[in-house]
mmCIF file with all atom_site columns, C-alpha atoms in Angstrom:
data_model
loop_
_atom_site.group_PDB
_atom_site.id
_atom_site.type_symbol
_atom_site.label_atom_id
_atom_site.label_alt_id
_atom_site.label_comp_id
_atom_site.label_asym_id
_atom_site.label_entity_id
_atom_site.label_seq_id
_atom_site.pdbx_PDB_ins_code
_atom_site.Cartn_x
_atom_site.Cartn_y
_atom_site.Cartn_z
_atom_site.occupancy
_atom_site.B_iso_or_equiv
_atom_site.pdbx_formal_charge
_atom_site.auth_seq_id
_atom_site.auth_comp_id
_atom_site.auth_asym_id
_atom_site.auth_atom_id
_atom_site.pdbx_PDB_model_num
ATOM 1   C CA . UNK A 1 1   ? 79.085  158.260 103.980 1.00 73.00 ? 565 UNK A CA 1
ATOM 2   C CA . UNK A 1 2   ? 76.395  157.623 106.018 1.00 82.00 ? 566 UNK A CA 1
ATOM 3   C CA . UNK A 1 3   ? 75.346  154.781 108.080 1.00 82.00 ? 567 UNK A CA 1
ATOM 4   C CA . UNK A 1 4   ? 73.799  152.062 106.138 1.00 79.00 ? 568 UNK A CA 1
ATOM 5   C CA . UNK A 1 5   ? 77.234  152.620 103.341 1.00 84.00 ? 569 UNK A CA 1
ATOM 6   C CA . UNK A 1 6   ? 79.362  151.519 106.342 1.00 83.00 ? 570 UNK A CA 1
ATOM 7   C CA . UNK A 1 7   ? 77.516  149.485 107.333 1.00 79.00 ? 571 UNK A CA 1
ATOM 8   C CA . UNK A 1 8   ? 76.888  147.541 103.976 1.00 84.00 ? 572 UNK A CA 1
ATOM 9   C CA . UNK A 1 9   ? 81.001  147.623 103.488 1.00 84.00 ? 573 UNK A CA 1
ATOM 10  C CA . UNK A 1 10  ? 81.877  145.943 106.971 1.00 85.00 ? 574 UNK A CA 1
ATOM 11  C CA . UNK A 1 11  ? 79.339  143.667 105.734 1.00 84.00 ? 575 UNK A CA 1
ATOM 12  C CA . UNK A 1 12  ? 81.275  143.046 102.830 1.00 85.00 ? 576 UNK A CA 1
ATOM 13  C CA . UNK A 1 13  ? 84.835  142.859 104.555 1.00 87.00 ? 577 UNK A CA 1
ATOM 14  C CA . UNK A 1 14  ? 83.632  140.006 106.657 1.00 86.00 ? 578 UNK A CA 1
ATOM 15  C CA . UNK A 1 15  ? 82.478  138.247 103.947 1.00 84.00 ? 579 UNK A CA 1
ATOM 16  C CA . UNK A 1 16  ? 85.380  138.608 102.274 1.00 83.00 ? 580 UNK A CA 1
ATOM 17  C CA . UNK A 1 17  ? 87.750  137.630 105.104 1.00 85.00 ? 581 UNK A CA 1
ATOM 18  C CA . UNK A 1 18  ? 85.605  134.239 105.892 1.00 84.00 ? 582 UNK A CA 1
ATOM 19  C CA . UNK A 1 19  ? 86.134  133.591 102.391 1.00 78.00 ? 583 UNK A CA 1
ATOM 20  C CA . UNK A 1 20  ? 89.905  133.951 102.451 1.00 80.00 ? 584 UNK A CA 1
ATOM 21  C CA . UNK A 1 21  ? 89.959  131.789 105.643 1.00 81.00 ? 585 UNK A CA 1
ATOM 22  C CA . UNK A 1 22  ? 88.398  129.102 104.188 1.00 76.00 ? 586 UNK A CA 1
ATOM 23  C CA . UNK A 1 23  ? 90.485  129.024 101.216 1.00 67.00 ? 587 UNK A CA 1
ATOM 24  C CA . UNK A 1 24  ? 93.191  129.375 103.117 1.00 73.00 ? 588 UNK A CA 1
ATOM 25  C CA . UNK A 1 25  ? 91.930  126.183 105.337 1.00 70.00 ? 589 UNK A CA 1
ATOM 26  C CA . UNK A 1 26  ? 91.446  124.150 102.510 1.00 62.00 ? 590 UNK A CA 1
ATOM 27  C CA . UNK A 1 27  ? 95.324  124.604 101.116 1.00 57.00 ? 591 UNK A CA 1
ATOM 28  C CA . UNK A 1 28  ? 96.242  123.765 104.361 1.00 61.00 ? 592 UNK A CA 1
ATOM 29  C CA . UNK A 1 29  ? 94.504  120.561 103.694 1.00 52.00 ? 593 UNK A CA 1
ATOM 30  C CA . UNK A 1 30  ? 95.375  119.878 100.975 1.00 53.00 ? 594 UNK A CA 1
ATOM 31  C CA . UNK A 1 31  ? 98.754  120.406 102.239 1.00 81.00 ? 595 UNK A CA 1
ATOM 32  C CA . UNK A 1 32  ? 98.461  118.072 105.222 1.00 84.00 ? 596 UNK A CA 1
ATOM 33  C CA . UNK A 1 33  ? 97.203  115.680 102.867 1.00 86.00 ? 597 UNK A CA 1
ATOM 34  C CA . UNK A 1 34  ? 100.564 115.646 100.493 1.00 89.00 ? 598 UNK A CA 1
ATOM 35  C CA . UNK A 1 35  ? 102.753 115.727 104.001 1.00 89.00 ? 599 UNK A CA 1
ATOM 36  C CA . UNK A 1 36  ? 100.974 112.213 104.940 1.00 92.00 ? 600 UNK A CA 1
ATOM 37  C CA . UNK A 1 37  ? 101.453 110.987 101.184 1.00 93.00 ? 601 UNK A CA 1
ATOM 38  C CA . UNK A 1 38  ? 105.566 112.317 101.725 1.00 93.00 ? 602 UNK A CA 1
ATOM 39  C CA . UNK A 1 39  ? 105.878 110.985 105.245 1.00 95.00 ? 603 UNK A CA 1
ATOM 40  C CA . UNK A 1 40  ? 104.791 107.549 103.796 1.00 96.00 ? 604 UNK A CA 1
ATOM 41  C CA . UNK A 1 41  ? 106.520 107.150 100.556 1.00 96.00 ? 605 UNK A CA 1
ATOM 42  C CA . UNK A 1 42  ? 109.503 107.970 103.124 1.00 97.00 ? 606 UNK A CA 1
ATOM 43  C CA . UNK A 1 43  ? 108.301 105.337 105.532 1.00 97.00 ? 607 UNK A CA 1
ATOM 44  C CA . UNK A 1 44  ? 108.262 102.650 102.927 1.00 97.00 ? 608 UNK A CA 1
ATOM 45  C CA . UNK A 1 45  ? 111.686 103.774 101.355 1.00 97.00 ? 609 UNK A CA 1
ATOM 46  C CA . UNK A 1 46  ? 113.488 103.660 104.589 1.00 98.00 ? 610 UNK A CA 1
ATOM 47  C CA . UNK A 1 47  ? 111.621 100.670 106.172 1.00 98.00 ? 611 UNK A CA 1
ATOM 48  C CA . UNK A 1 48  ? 113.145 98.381  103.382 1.00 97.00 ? 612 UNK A CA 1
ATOM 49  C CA . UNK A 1 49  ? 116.931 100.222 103.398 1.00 98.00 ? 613 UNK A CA 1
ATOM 50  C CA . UNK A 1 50  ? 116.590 99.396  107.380 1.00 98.00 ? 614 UNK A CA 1
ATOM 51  C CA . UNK A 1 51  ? 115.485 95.881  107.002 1.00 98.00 ? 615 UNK A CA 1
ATOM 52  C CA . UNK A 1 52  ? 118.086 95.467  103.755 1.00 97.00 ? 616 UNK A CA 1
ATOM 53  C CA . UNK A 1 53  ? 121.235 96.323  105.773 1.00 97.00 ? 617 UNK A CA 1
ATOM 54  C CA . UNK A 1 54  ? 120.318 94.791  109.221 1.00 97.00 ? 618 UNK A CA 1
ATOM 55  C CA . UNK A 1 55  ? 119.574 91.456  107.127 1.00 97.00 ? 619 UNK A CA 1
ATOM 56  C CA . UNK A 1 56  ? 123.456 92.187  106.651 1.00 97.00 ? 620 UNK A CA 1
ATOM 57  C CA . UNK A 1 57  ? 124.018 92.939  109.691 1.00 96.00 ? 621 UNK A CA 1
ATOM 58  C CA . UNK A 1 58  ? 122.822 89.291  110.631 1.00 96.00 ? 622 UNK A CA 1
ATOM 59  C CA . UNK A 1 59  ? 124.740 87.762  107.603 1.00 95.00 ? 623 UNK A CA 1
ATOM 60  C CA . UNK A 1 60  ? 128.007 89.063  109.111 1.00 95.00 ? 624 UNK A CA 1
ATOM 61  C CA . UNK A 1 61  ? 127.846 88.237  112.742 1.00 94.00 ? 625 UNK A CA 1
ATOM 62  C CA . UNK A 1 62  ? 125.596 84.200  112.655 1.00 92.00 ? 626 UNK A CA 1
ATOM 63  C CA . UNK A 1 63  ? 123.090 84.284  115.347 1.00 93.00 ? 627 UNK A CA 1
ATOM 64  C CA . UNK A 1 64  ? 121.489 87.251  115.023 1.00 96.00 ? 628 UNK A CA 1
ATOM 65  C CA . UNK A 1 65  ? 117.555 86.704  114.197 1.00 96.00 ? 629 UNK A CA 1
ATOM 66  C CA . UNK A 1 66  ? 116.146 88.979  111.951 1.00 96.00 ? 630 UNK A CA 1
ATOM 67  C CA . UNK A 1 67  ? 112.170 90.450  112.611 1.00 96.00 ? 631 UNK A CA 1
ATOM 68  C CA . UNK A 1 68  ? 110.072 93.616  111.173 1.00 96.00 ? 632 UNK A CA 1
ATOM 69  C CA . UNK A 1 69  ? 108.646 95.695  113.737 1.00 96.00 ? 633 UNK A CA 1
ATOM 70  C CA . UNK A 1 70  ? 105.357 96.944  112.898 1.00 95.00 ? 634 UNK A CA 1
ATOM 71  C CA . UNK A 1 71  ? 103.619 98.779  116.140 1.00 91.00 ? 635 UNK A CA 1
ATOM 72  C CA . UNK A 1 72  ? 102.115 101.975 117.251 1.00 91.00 ? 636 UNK A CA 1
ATOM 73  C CA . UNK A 1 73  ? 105.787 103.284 117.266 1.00 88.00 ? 637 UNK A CA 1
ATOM 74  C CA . UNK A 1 74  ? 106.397 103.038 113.951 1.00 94.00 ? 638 UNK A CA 1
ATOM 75  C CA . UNK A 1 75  ? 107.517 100.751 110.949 1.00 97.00 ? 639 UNK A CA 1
ATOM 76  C CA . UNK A 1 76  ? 111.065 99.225  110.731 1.00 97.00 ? 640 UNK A CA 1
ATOM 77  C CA . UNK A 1 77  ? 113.022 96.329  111.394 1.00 98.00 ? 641 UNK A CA 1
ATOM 78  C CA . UNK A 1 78  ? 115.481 94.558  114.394 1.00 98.00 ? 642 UNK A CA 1
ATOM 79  C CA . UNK A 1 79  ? 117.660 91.911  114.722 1.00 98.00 ? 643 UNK A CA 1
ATOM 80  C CA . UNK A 1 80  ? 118.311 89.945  118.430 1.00 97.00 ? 644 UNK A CA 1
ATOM 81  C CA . UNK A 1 81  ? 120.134 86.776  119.819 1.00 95.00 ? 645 UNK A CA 1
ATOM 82  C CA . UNK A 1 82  ? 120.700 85.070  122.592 1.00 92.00 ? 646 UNK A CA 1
ATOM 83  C CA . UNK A 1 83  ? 124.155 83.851  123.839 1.00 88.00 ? 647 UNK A CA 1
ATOM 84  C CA . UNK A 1 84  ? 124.791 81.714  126.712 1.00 85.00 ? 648 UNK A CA 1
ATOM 85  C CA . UNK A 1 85  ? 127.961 82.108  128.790 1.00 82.00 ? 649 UNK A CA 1
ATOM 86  C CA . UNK A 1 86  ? 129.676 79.950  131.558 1.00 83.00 ? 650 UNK A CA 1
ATOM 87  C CA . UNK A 1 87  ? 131.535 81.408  134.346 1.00 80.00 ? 651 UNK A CA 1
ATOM 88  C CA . UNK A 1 88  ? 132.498 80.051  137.650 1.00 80.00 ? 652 UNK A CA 1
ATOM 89  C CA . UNK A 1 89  ? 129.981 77.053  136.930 1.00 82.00 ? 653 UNK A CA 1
ATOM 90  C CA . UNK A 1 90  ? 127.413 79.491  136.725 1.00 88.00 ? 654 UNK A CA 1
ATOM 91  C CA . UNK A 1 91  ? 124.987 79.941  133.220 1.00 88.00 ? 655 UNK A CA 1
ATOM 92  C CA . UNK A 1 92  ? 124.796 83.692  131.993 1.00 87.00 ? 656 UNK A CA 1
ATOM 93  C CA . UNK A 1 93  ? 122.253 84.432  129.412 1.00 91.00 ? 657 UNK A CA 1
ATOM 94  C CA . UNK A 1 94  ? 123.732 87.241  127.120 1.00 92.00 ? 658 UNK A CA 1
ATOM 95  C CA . UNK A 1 95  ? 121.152 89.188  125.020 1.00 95.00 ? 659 UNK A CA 1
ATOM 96  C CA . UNK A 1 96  ? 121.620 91.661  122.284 1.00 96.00 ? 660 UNK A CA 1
ATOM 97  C CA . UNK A 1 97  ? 119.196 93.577  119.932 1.00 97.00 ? 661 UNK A CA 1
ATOM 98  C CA . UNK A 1 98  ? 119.426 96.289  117.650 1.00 98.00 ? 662 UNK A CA 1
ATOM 99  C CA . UNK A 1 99  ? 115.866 97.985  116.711 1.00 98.00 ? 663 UNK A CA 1
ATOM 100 C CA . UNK A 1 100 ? 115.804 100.704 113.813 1.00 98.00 ? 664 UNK A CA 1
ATOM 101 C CA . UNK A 1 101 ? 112.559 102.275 112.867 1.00 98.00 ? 665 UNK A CA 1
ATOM 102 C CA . UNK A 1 102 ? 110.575 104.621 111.348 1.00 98.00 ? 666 UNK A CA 1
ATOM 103 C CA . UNK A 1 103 ? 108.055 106.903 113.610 1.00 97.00 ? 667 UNK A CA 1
ATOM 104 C CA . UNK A 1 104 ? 104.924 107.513 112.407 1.00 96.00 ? 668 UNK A CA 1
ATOM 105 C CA . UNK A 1 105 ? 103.249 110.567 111.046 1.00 94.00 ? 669 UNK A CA 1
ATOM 106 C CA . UNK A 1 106 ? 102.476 113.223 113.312 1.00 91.00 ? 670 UNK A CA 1
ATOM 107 C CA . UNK A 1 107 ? 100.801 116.702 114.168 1.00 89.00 ? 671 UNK A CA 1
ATOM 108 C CA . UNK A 1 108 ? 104.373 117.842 114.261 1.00 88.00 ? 672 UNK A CA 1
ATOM 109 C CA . UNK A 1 109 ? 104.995 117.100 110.174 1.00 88.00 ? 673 UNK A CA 1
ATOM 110 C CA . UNK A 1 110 ? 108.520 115.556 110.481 1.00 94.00 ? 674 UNK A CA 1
ATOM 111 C CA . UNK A 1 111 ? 110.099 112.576 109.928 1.00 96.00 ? 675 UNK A CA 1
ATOM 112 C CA . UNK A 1 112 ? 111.653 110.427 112.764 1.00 97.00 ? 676 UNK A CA 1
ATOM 113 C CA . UNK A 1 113 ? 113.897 108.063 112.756 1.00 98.00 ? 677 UNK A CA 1
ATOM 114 C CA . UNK A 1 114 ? 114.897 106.052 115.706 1.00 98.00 ? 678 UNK A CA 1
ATOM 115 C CA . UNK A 1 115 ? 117.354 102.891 116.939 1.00 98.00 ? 679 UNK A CA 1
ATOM 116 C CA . UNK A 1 116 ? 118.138 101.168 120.049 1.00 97.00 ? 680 UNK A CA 1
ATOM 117 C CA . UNK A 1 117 ? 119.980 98.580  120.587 1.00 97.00 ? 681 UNK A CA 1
ATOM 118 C CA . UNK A 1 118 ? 121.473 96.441  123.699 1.00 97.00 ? 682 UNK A CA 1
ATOM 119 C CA . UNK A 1 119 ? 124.949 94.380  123.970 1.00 95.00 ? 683 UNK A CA 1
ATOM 120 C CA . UNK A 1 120 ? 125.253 91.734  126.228 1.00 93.00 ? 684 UNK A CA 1
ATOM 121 C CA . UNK A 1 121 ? 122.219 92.875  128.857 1.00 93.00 ? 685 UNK A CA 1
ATOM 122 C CA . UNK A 1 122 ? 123.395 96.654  128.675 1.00 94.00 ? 686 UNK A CA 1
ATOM 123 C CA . UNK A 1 123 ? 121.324 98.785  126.321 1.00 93.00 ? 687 UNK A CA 1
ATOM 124 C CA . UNK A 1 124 ? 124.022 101.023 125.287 1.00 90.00 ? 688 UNK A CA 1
ATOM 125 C CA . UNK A 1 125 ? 122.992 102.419 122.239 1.00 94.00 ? 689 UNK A CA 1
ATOM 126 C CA . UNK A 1 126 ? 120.093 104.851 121.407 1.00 97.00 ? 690 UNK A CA 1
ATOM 127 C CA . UNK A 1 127 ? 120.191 107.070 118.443 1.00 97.00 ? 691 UNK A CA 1
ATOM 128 C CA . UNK A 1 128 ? 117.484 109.674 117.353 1.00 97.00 ? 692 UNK A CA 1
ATOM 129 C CA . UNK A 1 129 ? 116.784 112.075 114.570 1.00 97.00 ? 693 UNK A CA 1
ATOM 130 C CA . UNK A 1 130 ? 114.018 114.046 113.241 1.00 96.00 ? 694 UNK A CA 1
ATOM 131 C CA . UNK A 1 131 ? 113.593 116.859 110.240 1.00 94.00 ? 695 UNK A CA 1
ATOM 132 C CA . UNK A 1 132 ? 110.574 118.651 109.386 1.00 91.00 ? 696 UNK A CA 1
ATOM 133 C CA . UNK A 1 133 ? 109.047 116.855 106.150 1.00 88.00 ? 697 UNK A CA 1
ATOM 134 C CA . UNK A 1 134 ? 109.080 119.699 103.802 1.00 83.00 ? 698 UNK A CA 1
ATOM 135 C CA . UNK A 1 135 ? 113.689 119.577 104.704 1.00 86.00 ? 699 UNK A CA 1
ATOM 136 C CA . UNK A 1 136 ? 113.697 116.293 104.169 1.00 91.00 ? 700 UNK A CA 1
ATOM 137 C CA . UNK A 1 137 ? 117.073 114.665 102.746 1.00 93.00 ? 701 UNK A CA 1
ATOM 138 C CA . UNK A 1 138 ? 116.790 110.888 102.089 1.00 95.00 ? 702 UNK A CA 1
ATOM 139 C CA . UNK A 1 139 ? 119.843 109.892 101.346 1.00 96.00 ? 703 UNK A CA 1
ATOM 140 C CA . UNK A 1 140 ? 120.861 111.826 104.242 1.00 96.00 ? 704 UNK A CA 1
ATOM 141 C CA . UNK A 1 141 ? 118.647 109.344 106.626 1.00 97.00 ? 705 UNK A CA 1
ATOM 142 C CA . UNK A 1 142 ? 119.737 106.672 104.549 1.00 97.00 ? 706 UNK A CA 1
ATOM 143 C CA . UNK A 1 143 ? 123.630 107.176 105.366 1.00 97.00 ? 707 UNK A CA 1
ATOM 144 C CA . UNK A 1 144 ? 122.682 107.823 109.465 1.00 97.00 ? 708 UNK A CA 1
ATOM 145 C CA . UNK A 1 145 ? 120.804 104.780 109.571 1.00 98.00 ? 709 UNK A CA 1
ATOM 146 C CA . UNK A 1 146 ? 124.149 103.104 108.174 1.00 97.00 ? 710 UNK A CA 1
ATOM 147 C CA . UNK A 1 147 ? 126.439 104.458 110.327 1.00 98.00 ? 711 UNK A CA 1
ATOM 148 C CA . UNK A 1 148 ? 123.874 103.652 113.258 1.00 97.00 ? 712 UNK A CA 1
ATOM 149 C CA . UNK A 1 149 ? 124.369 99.892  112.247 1.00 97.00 ? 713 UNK A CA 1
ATOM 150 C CA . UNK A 1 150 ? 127.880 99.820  111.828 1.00 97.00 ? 714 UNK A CA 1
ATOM 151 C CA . UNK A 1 151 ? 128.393 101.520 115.383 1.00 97.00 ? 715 UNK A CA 1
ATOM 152 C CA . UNK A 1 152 ? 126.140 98.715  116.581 1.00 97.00 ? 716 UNK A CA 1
ATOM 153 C CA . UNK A 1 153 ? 128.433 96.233  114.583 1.00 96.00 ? 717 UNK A CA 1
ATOM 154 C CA . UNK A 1 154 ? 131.420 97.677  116.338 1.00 96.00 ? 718 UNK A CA 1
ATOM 155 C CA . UNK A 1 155 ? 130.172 97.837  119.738 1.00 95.00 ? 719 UNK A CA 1
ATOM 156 C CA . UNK A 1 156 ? 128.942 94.022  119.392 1.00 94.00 ? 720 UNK A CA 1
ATOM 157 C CA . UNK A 1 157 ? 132.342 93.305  117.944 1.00 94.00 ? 721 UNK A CA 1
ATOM 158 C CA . UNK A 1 158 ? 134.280 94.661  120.395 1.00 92.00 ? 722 UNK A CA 1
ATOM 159 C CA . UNK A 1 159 ? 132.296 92.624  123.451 1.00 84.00 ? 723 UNK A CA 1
#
């Protein structure tokens, strides 16, 4: 084989190779693109199960305000009030919150799902979890966002 055969072949072997890279770029794409259309149909699901049960949350315990949360850290729902409590002739304003939301897509592909909540001026609850979009479980987020509210109900309860 001389030269200008080899030559002519490596020719060909980079050709083919871009040409697998680039298809293999554009699944990726098209990949990405169903992740974002996952991560949101699972943004919208869980957004109204969060605001559905802390709307419950407020039904059960008067006071509690209900607001969606909309904001560069994601999509989701909270519930606050403010109590007022006397003590030695002193005023003591009592606050408590409890913030459940939804982060929003990222490079990372999973989905994230986040609370916080205070008691009485002590934030005392913060609860976190993440799973890779393509693992997904929704019920499974579904029933941890539940039990995150009905710790919160305890701890508030029990103040």
């Amino acid at each position: 084989m001389d030269f200008r055969q080899r030559l002519q072949k490596a020719a060909s072997r980079g050709a083919r190779s871009r040409a697998e890279r680039e298809f293999e770029e554009a699944a990726e794409a098209i990949s990405e693109e169903e992740c974002r259309r996952l991560h949101s149909r699972l943004r919208l699901a869980l957004t109204e199960h969060i605001e559905k049960c802390l709307a419950q949350l407020a039904d059960n315990f008067p006071g509690f305000k209900p607001e969606t949360i909309v904001d560069e850290r994601g999509w989701g729902a909270a519930v606050s009030r403010d109590d007022v409590s006397m003590s030695g002739g002193r005023r003591n304003n009592l606050f408590s919150r409890l913030q459940v939301v939804v982060g929003p897509y990222n490079e990372y592909k999973v989905l994230d799902v986040s609370a916080k909540g205070a008691v009485h001026n002590k934030e005392t609850f913060v609860r976190n979890h993440h799973q890779p979009l393509a693992d997904v479980d929704e019920d499974h987020f579904r029933e941890l966002i539940e039990m995150w509210i009905l710790d919160y109900a305890e701890m508030y309860a029990a103040r």
